[in-house]
mmCIF file of C-alpha atoms and ligand atoms in Angstrom:
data_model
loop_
_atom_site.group_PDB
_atom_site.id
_atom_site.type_symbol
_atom_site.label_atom_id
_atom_site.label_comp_id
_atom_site.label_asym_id
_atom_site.label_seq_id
_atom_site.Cartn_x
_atom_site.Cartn_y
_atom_site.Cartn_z
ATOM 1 C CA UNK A 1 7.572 -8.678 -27.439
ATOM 2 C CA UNK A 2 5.484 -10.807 -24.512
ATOM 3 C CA UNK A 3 4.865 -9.423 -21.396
ATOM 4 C CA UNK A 4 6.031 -11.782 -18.624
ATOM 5 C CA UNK A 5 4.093 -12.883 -15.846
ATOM 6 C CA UNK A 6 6.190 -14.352 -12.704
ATOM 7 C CA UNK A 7 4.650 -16.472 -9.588
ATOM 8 C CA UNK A 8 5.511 -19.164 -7.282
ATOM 9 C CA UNK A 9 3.096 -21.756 -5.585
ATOM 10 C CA UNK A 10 5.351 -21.760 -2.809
ATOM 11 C CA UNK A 11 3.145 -18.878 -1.374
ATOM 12 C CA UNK A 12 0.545 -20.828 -0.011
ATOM 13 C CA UNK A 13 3.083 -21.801 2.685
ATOM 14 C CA UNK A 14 2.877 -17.903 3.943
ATOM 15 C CA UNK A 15 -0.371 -19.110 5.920
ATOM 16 C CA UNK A 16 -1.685 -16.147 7.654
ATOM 17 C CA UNK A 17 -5.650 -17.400 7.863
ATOM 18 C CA UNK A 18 -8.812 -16.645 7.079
ATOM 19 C CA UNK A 19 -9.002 -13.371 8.936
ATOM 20 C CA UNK A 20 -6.136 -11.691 7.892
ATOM 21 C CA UNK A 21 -6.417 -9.056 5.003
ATOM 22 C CA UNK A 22 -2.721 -10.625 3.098
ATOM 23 C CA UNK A 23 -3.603 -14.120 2.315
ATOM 24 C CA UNK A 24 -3.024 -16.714 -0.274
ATOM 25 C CA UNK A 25 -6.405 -15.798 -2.355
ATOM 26 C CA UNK A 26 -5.454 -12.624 -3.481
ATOM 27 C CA UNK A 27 -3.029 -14.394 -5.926
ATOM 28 C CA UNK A 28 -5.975 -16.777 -6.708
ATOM 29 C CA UNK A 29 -8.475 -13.947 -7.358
ATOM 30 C CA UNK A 30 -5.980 -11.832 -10.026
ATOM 31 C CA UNK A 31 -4.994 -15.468 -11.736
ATOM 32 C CA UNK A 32 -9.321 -16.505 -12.207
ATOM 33 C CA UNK A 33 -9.451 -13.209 -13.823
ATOM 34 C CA UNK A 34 -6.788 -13.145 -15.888
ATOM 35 C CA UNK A 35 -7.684 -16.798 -17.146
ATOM 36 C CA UNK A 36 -11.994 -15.827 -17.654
ATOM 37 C CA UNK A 37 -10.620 -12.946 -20.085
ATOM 38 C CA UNK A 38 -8.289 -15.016 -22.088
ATOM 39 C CA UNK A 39 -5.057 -12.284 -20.743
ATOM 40 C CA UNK A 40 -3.658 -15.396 -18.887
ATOM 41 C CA UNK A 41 -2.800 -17.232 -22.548
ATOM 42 C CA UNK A 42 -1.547 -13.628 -23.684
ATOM 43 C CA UNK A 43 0.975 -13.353 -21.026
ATOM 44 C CA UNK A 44 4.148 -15.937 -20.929
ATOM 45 C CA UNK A 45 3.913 -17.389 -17.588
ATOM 46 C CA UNK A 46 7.114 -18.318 -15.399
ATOM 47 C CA UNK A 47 7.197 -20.424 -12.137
ATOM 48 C CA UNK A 48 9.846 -18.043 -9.814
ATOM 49 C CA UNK A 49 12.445 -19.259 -7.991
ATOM 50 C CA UNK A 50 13.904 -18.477 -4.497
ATOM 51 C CA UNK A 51 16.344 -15.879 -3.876
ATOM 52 C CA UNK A 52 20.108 -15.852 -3.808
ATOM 53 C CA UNK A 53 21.557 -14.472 -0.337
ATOM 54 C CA UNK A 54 23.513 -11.829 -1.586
ATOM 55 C CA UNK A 55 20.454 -9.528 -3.554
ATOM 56 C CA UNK A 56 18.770 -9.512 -0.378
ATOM 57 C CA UNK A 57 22.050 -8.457 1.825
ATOM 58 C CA UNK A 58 22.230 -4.933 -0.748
ATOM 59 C CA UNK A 59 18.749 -3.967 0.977
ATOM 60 C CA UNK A 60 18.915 -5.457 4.513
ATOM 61 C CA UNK A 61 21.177 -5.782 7.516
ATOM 62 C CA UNK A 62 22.430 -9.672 8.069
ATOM 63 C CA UNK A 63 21.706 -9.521 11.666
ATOM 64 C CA UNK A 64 17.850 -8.576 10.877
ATOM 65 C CA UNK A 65 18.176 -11.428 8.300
ATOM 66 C CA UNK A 66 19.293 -13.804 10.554
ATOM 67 C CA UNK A 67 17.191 -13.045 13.125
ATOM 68 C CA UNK A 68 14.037 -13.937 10.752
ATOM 69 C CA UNK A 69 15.534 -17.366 10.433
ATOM 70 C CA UNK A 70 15.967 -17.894 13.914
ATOM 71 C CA UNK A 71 12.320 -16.951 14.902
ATOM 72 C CA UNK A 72 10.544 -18.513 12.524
ATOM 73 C CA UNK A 73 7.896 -21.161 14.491
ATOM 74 C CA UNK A 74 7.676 -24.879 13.562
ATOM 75 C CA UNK A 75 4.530 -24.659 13.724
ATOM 76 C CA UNK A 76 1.210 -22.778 13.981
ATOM 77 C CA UNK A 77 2.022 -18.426 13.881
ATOM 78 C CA UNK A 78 3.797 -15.472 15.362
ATOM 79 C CA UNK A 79 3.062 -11.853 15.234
ATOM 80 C CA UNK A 80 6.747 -9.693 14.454
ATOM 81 C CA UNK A 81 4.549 -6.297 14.525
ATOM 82 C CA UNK A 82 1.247 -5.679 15.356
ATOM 83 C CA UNK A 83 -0.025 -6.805 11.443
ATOM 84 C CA UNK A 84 2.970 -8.929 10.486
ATOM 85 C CA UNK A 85 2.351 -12.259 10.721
ATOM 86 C CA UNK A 86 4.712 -15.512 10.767
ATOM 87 C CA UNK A 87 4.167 -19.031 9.559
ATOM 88 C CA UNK A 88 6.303 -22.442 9.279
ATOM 89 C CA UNK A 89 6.247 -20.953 5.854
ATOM 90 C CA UNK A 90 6.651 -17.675 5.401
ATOM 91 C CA UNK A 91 10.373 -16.943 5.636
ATOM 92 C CA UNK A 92 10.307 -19.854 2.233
ATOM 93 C CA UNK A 93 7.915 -17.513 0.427
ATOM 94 C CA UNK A 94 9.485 -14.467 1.584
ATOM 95 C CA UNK A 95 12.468 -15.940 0.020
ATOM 96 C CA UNK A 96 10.860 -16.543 -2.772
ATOM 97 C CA UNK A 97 8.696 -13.304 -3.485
ATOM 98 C CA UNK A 98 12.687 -11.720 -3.827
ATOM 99 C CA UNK A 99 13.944 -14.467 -6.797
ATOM 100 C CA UNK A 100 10.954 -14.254 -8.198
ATOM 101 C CA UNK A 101 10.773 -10.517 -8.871
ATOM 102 C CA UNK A 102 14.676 -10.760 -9.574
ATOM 103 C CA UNK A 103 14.470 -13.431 -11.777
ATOM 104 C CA UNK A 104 11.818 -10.962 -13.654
ATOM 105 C CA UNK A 105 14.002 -8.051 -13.603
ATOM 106 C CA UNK A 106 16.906 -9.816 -14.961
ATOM 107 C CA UNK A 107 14.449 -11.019 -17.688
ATOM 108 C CA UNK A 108 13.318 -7.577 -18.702
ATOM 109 C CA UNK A 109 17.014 -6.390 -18.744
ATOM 110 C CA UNK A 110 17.831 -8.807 -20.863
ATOM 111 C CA UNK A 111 15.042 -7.881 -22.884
ATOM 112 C CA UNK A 112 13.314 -11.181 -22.770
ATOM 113 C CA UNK A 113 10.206 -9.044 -22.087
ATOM 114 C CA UNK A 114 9.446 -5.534 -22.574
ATOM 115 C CA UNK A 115 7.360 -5.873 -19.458
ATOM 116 C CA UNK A 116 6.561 -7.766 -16.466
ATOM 117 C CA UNK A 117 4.359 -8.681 -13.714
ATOM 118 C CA UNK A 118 5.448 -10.240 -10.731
ATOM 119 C CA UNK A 119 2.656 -11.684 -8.656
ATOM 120 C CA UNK A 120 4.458 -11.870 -5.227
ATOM 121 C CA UNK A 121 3.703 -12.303 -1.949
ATOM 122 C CA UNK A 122 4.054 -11.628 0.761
ATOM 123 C CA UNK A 123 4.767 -7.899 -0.519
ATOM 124 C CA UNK A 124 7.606 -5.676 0.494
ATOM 125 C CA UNK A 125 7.935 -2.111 0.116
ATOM 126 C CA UNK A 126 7.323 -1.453 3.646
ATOM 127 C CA UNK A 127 10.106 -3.408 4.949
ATOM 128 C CA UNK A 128 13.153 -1.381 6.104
ATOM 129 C CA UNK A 129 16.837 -2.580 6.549
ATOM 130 C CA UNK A 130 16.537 -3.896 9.592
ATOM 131 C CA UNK A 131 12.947 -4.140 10.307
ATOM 132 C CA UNK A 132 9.456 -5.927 8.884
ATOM 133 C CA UNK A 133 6.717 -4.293 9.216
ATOM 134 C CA UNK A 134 3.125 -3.853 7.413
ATOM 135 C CA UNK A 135 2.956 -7.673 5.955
ATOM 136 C CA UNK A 136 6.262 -7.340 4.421
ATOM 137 C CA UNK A 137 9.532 -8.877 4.968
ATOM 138 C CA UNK A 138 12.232 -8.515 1.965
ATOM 139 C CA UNK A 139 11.746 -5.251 0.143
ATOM 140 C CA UNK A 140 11.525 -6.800 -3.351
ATOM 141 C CA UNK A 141 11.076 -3.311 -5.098
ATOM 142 C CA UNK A 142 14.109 -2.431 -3.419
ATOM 143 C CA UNK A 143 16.599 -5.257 -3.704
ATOM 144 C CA UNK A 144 15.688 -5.584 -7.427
ATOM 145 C CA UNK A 145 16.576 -1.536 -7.797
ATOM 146 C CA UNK A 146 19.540 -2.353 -6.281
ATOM 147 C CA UNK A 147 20.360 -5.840 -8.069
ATOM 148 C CA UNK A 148 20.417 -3.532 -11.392
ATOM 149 C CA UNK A 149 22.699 -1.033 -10.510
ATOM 150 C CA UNK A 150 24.892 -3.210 -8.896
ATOM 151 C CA UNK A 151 24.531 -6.390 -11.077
ATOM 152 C CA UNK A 152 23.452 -5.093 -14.083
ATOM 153 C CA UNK A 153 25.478 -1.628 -13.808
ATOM 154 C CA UNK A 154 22.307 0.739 -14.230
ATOM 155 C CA UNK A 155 22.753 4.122 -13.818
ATOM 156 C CA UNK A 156 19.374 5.546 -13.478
ATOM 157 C CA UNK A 157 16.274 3.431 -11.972
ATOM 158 C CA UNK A 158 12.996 5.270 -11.420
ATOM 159 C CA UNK A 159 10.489 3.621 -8.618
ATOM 160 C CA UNK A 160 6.970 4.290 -8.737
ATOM 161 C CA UNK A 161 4.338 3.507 -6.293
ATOM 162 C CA UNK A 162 1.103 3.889 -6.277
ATOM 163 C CA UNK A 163 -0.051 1.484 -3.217
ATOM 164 C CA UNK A 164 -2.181 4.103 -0.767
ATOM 165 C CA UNK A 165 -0.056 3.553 1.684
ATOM 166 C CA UNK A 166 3.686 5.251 1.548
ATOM 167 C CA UNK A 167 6.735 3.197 1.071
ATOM 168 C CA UNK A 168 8.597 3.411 4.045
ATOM 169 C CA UNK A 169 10.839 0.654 3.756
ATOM 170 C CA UNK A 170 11.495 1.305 0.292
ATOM 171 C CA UNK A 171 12.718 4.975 0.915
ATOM 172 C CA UNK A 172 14.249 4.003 3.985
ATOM 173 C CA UNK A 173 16.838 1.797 1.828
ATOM 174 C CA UNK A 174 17.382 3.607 -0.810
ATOM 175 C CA UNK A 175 17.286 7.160 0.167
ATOM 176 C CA UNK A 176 19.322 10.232 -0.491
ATOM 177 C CA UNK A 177 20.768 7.476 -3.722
ATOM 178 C CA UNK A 178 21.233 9.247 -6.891
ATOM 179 C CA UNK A 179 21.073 6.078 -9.134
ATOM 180 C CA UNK A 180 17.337 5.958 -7.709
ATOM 181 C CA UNK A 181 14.217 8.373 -8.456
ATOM 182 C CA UNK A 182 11.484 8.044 -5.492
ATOM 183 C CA UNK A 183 8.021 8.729 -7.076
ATOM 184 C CA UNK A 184 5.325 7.783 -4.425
ATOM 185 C CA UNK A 185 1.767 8.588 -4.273
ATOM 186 C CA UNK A 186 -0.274 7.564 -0.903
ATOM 187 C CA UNK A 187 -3.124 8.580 1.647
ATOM 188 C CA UNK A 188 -1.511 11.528 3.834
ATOM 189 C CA UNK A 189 -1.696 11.155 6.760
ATOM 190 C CA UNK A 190 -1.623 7.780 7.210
ATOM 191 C CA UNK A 191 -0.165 4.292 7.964
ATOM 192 C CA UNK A 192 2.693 4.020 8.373
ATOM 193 C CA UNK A 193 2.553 7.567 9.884
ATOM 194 C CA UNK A 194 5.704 8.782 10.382
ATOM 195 C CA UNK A 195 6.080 9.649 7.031
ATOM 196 C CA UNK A 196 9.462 10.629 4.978
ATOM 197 C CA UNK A 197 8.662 13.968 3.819
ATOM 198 C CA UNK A 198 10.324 14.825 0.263
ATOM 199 C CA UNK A 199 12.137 18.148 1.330
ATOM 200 C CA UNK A 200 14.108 16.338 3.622
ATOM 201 C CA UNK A 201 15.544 14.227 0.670
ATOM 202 C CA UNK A 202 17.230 14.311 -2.503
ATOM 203 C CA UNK A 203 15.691 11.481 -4.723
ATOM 204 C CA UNK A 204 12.244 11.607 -3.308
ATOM 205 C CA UNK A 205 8.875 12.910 -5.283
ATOM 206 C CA UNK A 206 5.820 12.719 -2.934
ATOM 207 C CA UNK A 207 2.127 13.268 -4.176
ATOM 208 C CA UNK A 208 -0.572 13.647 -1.109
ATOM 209 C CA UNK A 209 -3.824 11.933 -1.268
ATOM 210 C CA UNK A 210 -6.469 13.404 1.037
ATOM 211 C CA UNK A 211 -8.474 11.053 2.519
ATOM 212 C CA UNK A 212 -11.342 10.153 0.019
ATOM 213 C CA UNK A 213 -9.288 11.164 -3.394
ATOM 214 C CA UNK A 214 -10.104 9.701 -6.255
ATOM 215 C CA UNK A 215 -8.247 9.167 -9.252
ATOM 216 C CA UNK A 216 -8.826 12.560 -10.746
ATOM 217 C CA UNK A 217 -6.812 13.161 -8.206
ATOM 218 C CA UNK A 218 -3.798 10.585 -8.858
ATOM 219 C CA UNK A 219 -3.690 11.254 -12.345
ATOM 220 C CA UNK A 220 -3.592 15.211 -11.734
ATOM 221 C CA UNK A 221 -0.468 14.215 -9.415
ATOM 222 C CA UNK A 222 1.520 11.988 -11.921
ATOM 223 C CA UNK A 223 0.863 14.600 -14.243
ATOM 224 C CA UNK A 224 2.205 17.383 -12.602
ATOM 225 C CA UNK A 225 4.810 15.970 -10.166
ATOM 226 C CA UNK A 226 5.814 12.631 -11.477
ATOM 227 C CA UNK A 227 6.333 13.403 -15.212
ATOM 228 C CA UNK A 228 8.595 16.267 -15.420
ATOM 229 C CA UNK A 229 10.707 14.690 -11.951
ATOM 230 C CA UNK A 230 10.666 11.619 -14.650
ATOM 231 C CA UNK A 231 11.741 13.538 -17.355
ATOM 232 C CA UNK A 232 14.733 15.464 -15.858
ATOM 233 C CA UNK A 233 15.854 11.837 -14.542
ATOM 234 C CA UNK A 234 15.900 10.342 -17.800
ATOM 235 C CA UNK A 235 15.625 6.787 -16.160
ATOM 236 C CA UNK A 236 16.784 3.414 -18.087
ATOM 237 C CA UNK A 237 14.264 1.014 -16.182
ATOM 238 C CA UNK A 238 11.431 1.908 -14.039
ATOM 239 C CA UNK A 239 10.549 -0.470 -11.508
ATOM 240 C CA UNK A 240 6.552 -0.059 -10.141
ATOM 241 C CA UNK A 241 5.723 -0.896 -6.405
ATOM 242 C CA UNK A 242 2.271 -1.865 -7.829
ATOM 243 C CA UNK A 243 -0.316 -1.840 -5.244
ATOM 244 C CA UNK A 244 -3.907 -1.559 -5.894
ATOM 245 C CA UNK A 245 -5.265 -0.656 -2.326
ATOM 246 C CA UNK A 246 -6.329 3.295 -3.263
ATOM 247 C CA UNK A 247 -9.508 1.471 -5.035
ATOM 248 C CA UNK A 248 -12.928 2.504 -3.251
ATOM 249 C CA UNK A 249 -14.080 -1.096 -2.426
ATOM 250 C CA UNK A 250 -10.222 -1.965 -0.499
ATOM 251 C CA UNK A 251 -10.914 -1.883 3.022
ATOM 252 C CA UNK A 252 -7.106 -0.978 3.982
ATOM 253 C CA UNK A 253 -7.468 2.842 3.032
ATOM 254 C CA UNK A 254 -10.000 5.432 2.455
ATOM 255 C CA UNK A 255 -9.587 6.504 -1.156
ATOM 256 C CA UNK A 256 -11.795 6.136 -4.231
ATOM 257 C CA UNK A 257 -9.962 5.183 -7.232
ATOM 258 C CA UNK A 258 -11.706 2.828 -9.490
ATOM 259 C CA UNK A 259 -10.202 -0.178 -12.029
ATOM 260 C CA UNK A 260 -10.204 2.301 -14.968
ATOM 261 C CA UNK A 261 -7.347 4.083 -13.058
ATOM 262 C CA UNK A 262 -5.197 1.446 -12.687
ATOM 263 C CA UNK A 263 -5.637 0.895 -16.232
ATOM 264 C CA UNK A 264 -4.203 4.353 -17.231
ATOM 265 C CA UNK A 265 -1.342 4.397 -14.703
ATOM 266 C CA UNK A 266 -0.372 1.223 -16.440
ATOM 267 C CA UNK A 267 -0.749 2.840 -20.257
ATOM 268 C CA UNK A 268 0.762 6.005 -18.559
ATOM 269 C CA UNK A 269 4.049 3.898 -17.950
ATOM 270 C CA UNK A 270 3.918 2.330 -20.879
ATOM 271 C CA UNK A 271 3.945 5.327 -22.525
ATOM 272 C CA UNK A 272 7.227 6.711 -20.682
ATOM 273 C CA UNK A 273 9.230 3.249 -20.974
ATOM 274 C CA UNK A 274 7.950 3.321 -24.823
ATOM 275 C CA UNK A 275 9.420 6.816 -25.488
ATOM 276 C CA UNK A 276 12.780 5.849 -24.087
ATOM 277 C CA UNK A 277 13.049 2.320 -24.896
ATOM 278 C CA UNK A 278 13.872 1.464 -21.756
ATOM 279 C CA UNK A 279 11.943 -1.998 -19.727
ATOM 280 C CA UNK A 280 9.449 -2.101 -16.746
ATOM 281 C CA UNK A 281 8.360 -3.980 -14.405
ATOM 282 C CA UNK A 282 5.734 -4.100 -11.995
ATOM 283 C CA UNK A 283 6.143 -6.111 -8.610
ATOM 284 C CA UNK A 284 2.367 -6.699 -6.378
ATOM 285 C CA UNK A 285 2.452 -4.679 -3.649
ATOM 286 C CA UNK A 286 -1.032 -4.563 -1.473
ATOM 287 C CA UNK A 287 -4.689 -4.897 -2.550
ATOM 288 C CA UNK A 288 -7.264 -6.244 -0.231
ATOM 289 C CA UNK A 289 -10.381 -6.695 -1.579
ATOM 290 C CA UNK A 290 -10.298 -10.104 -3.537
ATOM 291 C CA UNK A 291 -12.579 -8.348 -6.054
ATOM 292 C CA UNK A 292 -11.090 -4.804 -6.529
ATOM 293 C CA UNK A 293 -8.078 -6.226 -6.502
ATOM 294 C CA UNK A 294 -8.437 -8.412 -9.247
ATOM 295 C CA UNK A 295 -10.349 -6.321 -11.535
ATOM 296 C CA UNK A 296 -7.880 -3.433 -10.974
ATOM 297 C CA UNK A 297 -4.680 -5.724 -11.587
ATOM 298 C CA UNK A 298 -6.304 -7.469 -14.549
ATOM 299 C CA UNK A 299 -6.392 -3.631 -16.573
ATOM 300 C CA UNK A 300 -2.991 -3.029 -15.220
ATOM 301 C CA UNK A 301 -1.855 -6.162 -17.516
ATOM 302 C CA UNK A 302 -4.029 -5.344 -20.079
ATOM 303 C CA UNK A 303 -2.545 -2.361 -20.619
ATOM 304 C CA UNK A 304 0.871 -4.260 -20.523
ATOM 305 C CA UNK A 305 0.327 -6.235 -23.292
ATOM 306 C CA UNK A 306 -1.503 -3.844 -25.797
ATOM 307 C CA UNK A 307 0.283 -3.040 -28.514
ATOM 308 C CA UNK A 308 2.223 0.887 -27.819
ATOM 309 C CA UNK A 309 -0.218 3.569 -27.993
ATOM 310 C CA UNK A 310 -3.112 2.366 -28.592
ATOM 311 C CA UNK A 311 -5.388 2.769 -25.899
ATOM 312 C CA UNK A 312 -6.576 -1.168 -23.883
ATOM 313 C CA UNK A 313 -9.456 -1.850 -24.880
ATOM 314 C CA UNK A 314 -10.313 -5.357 -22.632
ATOM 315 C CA UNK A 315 -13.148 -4.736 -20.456
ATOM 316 C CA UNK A 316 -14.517 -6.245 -17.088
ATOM 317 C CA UNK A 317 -18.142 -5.497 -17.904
ATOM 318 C CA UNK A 318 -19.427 -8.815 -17.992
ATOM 319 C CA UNK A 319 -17.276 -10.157 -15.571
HETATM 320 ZN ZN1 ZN B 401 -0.869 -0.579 0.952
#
């Protein structure tokens, strides 16, 4: 069974310049890879579509909803937090970053795929219910966790992320839910700060990152806090807040993981999903450096679409 790759063009109209760290070539970068190494003709490709009202109304207030509508400029760019920004076109690819990652989800349900990739942005996981913040808008982790246990009447979704930077918004929706399993990884301290500390919740797994970890360190983490959390949850999907940002070249955080890495998390996952049968998919979270980002996300597929347990074996070493 194909692994599914999801996108929308419609992105382009999230225009947030040259200078800022989330812009359109970030897609760009991950889809020259993924075409050089031949994964692109691998991977079935869908265009994504926008989102229907009520998904995003599980995850967010309607007055915060509204309100996005209503400020929205005409024309040229606002700032809605102090690294948010706003274009004539973002709110349309905000829109869209949610349908697209639902319309994957629903896909991998329905067992279309075994796997997916959704190439979104702008990203989402640290949006809250009533608040953007950190480039993001719509939670798409979030309202697609939620789409499947309301829609599609799951009983057990586990979230990972791996992005360096926590999930605020993600936890902040869907905390304290039993029908969700919180496993995050991320620098500590760091943004966003005022971190949500595990002991003060019920469905929340949290492994530290020092500043300058590596991915000794990650894996050691998964290993001993995510997998037996994972195990006693018995999930049937696990959705992945995949963001490649803990890489030593990303400029957005100080640790040193390297492409390999994302390559095993990836494998790692497949592994779990594989053993239970279950579906997963992975939704683009951050990843700043054009380069890291799409040499790290390219062995993240890879590892998608080997074949179970066998190890990937595409390289980037003449890339
Ligand atoms: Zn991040």
């Amino acid at each position: 069974m194909s692994t599914g790759y999801y996108a929308f063009h419609q992105h382009f109209g999230h225009d947030t310049g040259e200078d800022h760290p989330e812009h359109a070539s970030r897609i760009l970068a991950l889809e020259q890879i993924l075409h050089k190494t031949g994964l692109w003709d691998q991977l079935t490709i869908h265009e994504g579509r926008s989102a229907h009202l009520p998904d995003i109304l599980r995850a967010h207030n309607k007055a915060y909803v509204n309100e996005l509508h209503l400020i929205q400029p005409e024309q040229g760019h606002i700032m809605i937090d102090e690294d948010t920004l706003m274009s004539s076109g973002s709110l349309e690819a905000a829109l869209y970053s949610v349908g697209t990652t639902t319309q994957a989800l629903d896909d991998v349900i329905k067992n279309v795929h075994r796997n997916a990739f959704a190439a979104i942005r702008p990203p989402g996981h640290h949006a809250e219910r009533g608040k953007s913040m950190g480039f993001c808008f719509f939670n798409n982790t979030a309202i697609a966790a939620l789409r499947a246990a309301d829609v599609h009447h799951l009983q057990r979704i586990a979230i990972l992320d791996f992005d360096a930077h926590q999930g605020n918004g993600t936890i902040d929706i869907l905390q304290n839910d039993q029908r969700f399993l919180l496993l995050s990884s991320f620098q500590h301290p760091f943004y966003p700060y005022t971190h949500y500390e595990q002991n003060k919740y019920t469905n929340l797994i949290n492994v530290h990152l020092a500043q300058g970890a590596t991915g000794t360190d990650f894996r050691q983490g998964v290993e001993e806090h995510w997998a037996p959390a994972l195990k006693r949850f018995a999930p049937e999907l696990i959705l992945v807040s995949a963001g490649f940002d803990a890489h030593k070249d990303d400029p957005m955080a100080e640790l040193n993981f390297e492409e390999q890495d994302y390559a095993w998390i990836s494998q790692w996952i497949c592994n779990q999903c594989q053993s239970r049968n279950i579906p997963w998919l992975a939704i683009l979270e951050g990843g700043y450096d054009l380069n890291a980002l799409a040499r790290s996300a390219t062995l993240f597929i890879a590892a998608m679409l080997q074949t179970q347990g066998k190890d990937s074996v595409v390289g980037l070493a003449k890339e």
